[in-house]
Short mmCIF file of C-alpha atoms in Angstrom, two decimals:
data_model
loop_
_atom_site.label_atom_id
_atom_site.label_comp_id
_atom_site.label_asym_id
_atom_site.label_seq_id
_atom_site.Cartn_x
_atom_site.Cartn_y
_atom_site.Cartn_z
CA UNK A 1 -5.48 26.44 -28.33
CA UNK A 2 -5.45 23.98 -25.47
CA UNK A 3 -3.42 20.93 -25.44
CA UNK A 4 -4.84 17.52 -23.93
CA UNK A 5 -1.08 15.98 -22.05
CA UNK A 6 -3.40 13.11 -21.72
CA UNK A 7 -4.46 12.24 -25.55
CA UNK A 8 -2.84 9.54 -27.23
CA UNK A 9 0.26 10.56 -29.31
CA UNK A 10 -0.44 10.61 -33.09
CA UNK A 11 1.07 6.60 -34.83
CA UNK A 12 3.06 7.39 -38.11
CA UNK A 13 2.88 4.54 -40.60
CA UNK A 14 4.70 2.03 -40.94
CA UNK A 15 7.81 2.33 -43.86
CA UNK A 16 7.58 0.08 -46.77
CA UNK A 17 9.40 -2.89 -46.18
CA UNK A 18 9.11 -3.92 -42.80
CA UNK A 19 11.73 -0.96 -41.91
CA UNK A 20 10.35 0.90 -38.97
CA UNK A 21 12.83 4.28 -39.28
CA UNK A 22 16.11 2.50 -39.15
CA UNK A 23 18.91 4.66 -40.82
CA UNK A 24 20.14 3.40 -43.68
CA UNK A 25 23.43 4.23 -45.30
CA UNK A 26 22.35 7.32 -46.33
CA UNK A 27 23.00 8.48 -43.09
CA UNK A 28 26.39 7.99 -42.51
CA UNK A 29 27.08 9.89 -46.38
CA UNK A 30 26.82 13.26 -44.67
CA UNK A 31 29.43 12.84 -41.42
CA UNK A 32 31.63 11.12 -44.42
CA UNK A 33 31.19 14.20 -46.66
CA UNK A 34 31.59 16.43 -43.60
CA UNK A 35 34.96 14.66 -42.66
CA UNK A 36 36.14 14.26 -46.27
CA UNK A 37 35.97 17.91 -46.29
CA UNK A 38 37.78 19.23 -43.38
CA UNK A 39 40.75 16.97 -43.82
CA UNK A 40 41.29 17.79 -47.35
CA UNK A 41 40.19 21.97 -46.41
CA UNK A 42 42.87 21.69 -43.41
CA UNK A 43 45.08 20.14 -46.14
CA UNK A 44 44.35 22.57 -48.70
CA UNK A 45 45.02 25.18 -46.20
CA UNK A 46 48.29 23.73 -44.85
CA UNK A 47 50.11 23.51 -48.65
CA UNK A 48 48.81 26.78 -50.11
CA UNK A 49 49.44 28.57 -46.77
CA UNK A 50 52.71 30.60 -46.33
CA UNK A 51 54.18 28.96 -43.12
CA UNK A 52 54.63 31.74 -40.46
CA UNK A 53 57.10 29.78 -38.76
CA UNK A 54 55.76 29.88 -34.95
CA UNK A 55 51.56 30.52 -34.53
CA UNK A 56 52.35 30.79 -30.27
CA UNK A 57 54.77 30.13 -27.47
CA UNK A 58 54.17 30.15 -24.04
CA UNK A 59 55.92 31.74 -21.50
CA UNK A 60 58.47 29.32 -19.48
CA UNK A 61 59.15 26.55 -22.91
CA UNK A 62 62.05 26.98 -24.42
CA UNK A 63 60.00 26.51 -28.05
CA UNK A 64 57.37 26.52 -30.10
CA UNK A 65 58.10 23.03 -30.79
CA UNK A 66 58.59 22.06 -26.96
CA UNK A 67 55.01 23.85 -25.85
CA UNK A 68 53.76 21.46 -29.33
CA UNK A 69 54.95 18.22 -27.69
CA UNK A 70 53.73 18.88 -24.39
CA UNK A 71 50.20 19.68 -25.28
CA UNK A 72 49.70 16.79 -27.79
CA UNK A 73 51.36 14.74 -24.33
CA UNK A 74 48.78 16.56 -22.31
CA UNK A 75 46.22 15.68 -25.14
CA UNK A 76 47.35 11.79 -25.18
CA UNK A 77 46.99 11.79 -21.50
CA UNK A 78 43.25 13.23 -20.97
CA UNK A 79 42.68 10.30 -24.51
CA UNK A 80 43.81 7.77 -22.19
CA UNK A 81 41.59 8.77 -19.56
CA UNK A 82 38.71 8.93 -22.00
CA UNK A 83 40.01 5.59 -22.45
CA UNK A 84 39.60 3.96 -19.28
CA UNK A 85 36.57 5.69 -18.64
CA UNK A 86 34.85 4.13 -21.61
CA UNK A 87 35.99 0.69 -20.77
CA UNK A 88 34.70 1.03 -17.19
CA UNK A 89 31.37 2.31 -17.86
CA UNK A 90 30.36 -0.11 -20.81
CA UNK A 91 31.88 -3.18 -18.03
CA UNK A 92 35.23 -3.91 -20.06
CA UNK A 93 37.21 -3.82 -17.25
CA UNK A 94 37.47 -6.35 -14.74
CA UNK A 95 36.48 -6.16 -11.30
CA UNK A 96 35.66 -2.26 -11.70
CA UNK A 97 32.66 -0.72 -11.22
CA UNK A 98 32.04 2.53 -12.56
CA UNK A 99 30.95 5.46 -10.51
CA UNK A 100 28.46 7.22 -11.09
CA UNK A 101 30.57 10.60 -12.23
CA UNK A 102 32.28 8.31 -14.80
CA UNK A 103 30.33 9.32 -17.86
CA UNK A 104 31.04 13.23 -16.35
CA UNK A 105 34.50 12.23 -16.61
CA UNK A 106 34.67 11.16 -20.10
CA UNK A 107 33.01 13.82 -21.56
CA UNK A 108 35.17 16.54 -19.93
CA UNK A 109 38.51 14.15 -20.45
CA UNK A 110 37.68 14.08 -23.84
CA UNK A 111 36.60 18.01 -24.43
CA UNK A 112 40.21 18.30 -22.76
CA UNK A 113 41.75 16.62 -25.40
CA UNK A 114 40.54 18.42 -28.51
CA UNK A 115 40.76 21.91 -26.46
CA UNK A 116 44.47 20.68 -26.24
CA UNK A 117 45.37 19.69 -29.66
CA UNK A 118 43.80 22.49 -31.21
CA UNK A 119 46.43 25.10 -30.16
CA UNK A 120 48.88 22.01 -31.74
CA UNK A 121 46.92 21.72 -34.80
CA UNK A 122 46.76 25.84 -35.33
CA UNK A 123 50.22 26.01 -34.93
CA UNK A 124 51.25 22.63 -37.57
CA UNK A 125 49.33 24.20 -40.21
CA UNK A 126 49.84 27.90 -39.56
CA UNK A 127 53.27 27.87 -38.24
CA UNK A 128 54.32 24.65 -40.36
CA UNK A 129 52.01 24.10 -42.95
CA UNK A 130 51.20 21.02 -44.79
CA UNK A 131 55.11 19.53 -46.01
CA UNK A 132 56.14 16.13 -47.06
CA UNK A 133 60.08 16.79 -47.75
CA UNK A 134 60.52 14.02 -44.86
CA UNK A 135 57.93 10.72 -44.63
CA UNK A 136 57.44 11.32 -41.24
CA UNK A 137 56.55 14.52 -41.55
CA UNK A 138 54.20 13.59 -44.62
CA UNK A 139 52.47 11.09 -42.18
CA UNK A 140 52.07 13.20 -39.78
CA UNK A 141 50.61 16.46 -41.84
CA UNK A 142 48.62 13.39 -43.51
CA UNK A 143 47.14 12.37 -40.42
CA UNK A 144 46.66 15.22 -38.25
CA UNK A 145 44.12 16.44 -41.28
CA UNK A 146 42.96 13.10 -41.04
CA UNK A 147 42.42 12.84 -37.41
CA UNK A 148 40.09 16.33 -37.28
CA UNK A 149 38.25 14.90 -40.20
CA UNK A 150 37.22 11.97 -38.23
CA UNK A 151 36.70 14.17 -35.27
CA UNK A 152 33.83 16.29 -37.26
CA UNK A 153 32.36 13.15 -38.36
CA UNK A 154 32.45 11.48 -34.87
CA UNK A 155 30.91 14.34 -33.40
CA UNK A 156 28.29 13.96 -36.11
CA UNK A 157 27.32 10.14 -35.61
CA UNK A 158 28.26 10.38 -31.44
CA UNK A 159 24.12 9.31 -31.03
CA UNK A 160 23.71 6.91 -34.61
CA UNK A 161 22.22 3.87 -34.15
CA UNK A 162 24.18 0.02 -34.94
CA UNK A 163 27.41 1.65 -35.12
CA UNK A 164 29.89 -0.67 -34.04
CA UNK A 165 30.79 0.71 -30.20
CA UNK A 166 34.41 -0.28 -30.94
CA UNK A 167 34.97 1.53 -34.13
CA UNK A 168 35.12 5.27 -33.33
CA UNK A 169 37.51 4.77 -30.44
CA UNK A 170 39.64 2.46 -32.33
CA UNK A 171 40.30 4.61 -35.36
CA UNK A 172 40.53 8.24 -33.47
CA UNK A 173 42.95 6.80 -31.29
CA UNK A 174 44.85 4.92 -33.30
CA UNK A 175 45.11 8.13 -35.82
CA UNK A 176 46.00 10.11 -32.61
CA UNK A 177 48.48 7.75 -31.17
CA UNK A 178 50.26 7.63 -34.66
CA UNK A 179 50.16 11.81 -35.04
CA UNK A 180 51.55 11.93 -31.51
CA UNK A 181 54.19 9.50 -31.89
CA UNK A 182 55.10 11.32 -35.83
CA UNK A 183 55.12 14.56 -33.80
CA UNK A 184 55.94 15.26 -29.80
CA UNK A 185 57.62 11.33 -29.20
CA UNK A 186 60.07 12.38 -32.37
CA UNK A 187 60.44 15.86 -30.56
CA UNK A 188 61.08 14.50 -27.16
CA UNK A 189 63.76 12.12 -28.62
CA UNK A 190 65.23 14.47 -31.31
CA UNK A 191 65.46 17.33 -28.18
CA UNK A 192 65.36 15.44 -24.93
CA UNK A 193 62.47 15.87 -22.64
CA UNK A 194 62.61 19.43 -22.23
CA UNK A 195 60.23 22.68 -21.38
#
């Protein structure tokens, strides 16, 4: 069979309704179900789970708990940069223009930050488990389950059309800012700023 590259390209018609294949809400259902599902799985996992106590450490921290705070620090770190390097490609910041390895930047910053947190996340629901004897530790086991759920579905509407640029950023950081500050700021003042 031989293929013309030059033929026209086949016009679908149009949808009922003046819509010409704009997603409706429909779309968004599945990332929702998706991310309603791996924060209450993670959850699930985390209560009926018999905490093991420790899930790592790493040679030259004093703790499980120590090598915890650092990498969710480390994690907050490469968020910020993910940060900064939206705001200067999309022209948010003033007087700086983006280079041209900016969007390399905040693709890698932010693959840093979830390869991170998932050793932290591992070890809060295999060494810890899910636990709400304390509130802040409720928020934060509520949260962190929260945070990967909107993870999945972010990763599953990264390329969906008319959603608001400012509202995937907004809530994953502000859930990861708050799990941070329940989890490795508490540890950091509790312990001092130790290894």
């Amino acid at each position: 069979m031989n293929v013309d590259p030059t033929a026209p390209t086949a016009s679908f018609p149009a949808q009922p309704n003046g819509r010409h294949g704009r997603p409706g809400p429909a779309r968004y259902l599945v990332p929702a179900l998706v991310a309603g599902a791996v924060a209450v799985g993670l959850g699930a996992y985390g209560k009926v789970h018999d905490p093991a106590g420790t899930a790592f450490n790493l040679a030259g921290f004093s703790s499980t708990g120590a090598v915890k705070s650092w990498l969710a620090t480390a994690a907050i770190a490469f968020a910020v940069v993910q940060l900064l390097s939206a705001l200067a490609m999309y022209g948010r910041l003033p007087g700086v223009r983006a280079p041209s390895w900016t969007p390399a930047l905040h693709r890698w910053s932010g693959r840093a930050a979830f390869l991170v947190a998932v050793p932290v996340a591992v070890h809060c629901l295999y060494g810890l488990g899910y636990q709400t004897y304390d509130s802040r530790v409720m928020w934060h086991s509520l949260l962190g389950c929260f945070f990967f759920g909107a993870f999945s579905a972010k990763m599953l509407l990264l390329r969906a059309e008319r959603l608001p640029g400012w509202l995937l950023p907004m809530a994953g950081g502000l859930v990861f800012t708050v799990v941070w500050l329940t989890s490795a700021l508490w540890f950091f003042r509790t312990f001092g700023v130790t290894t």
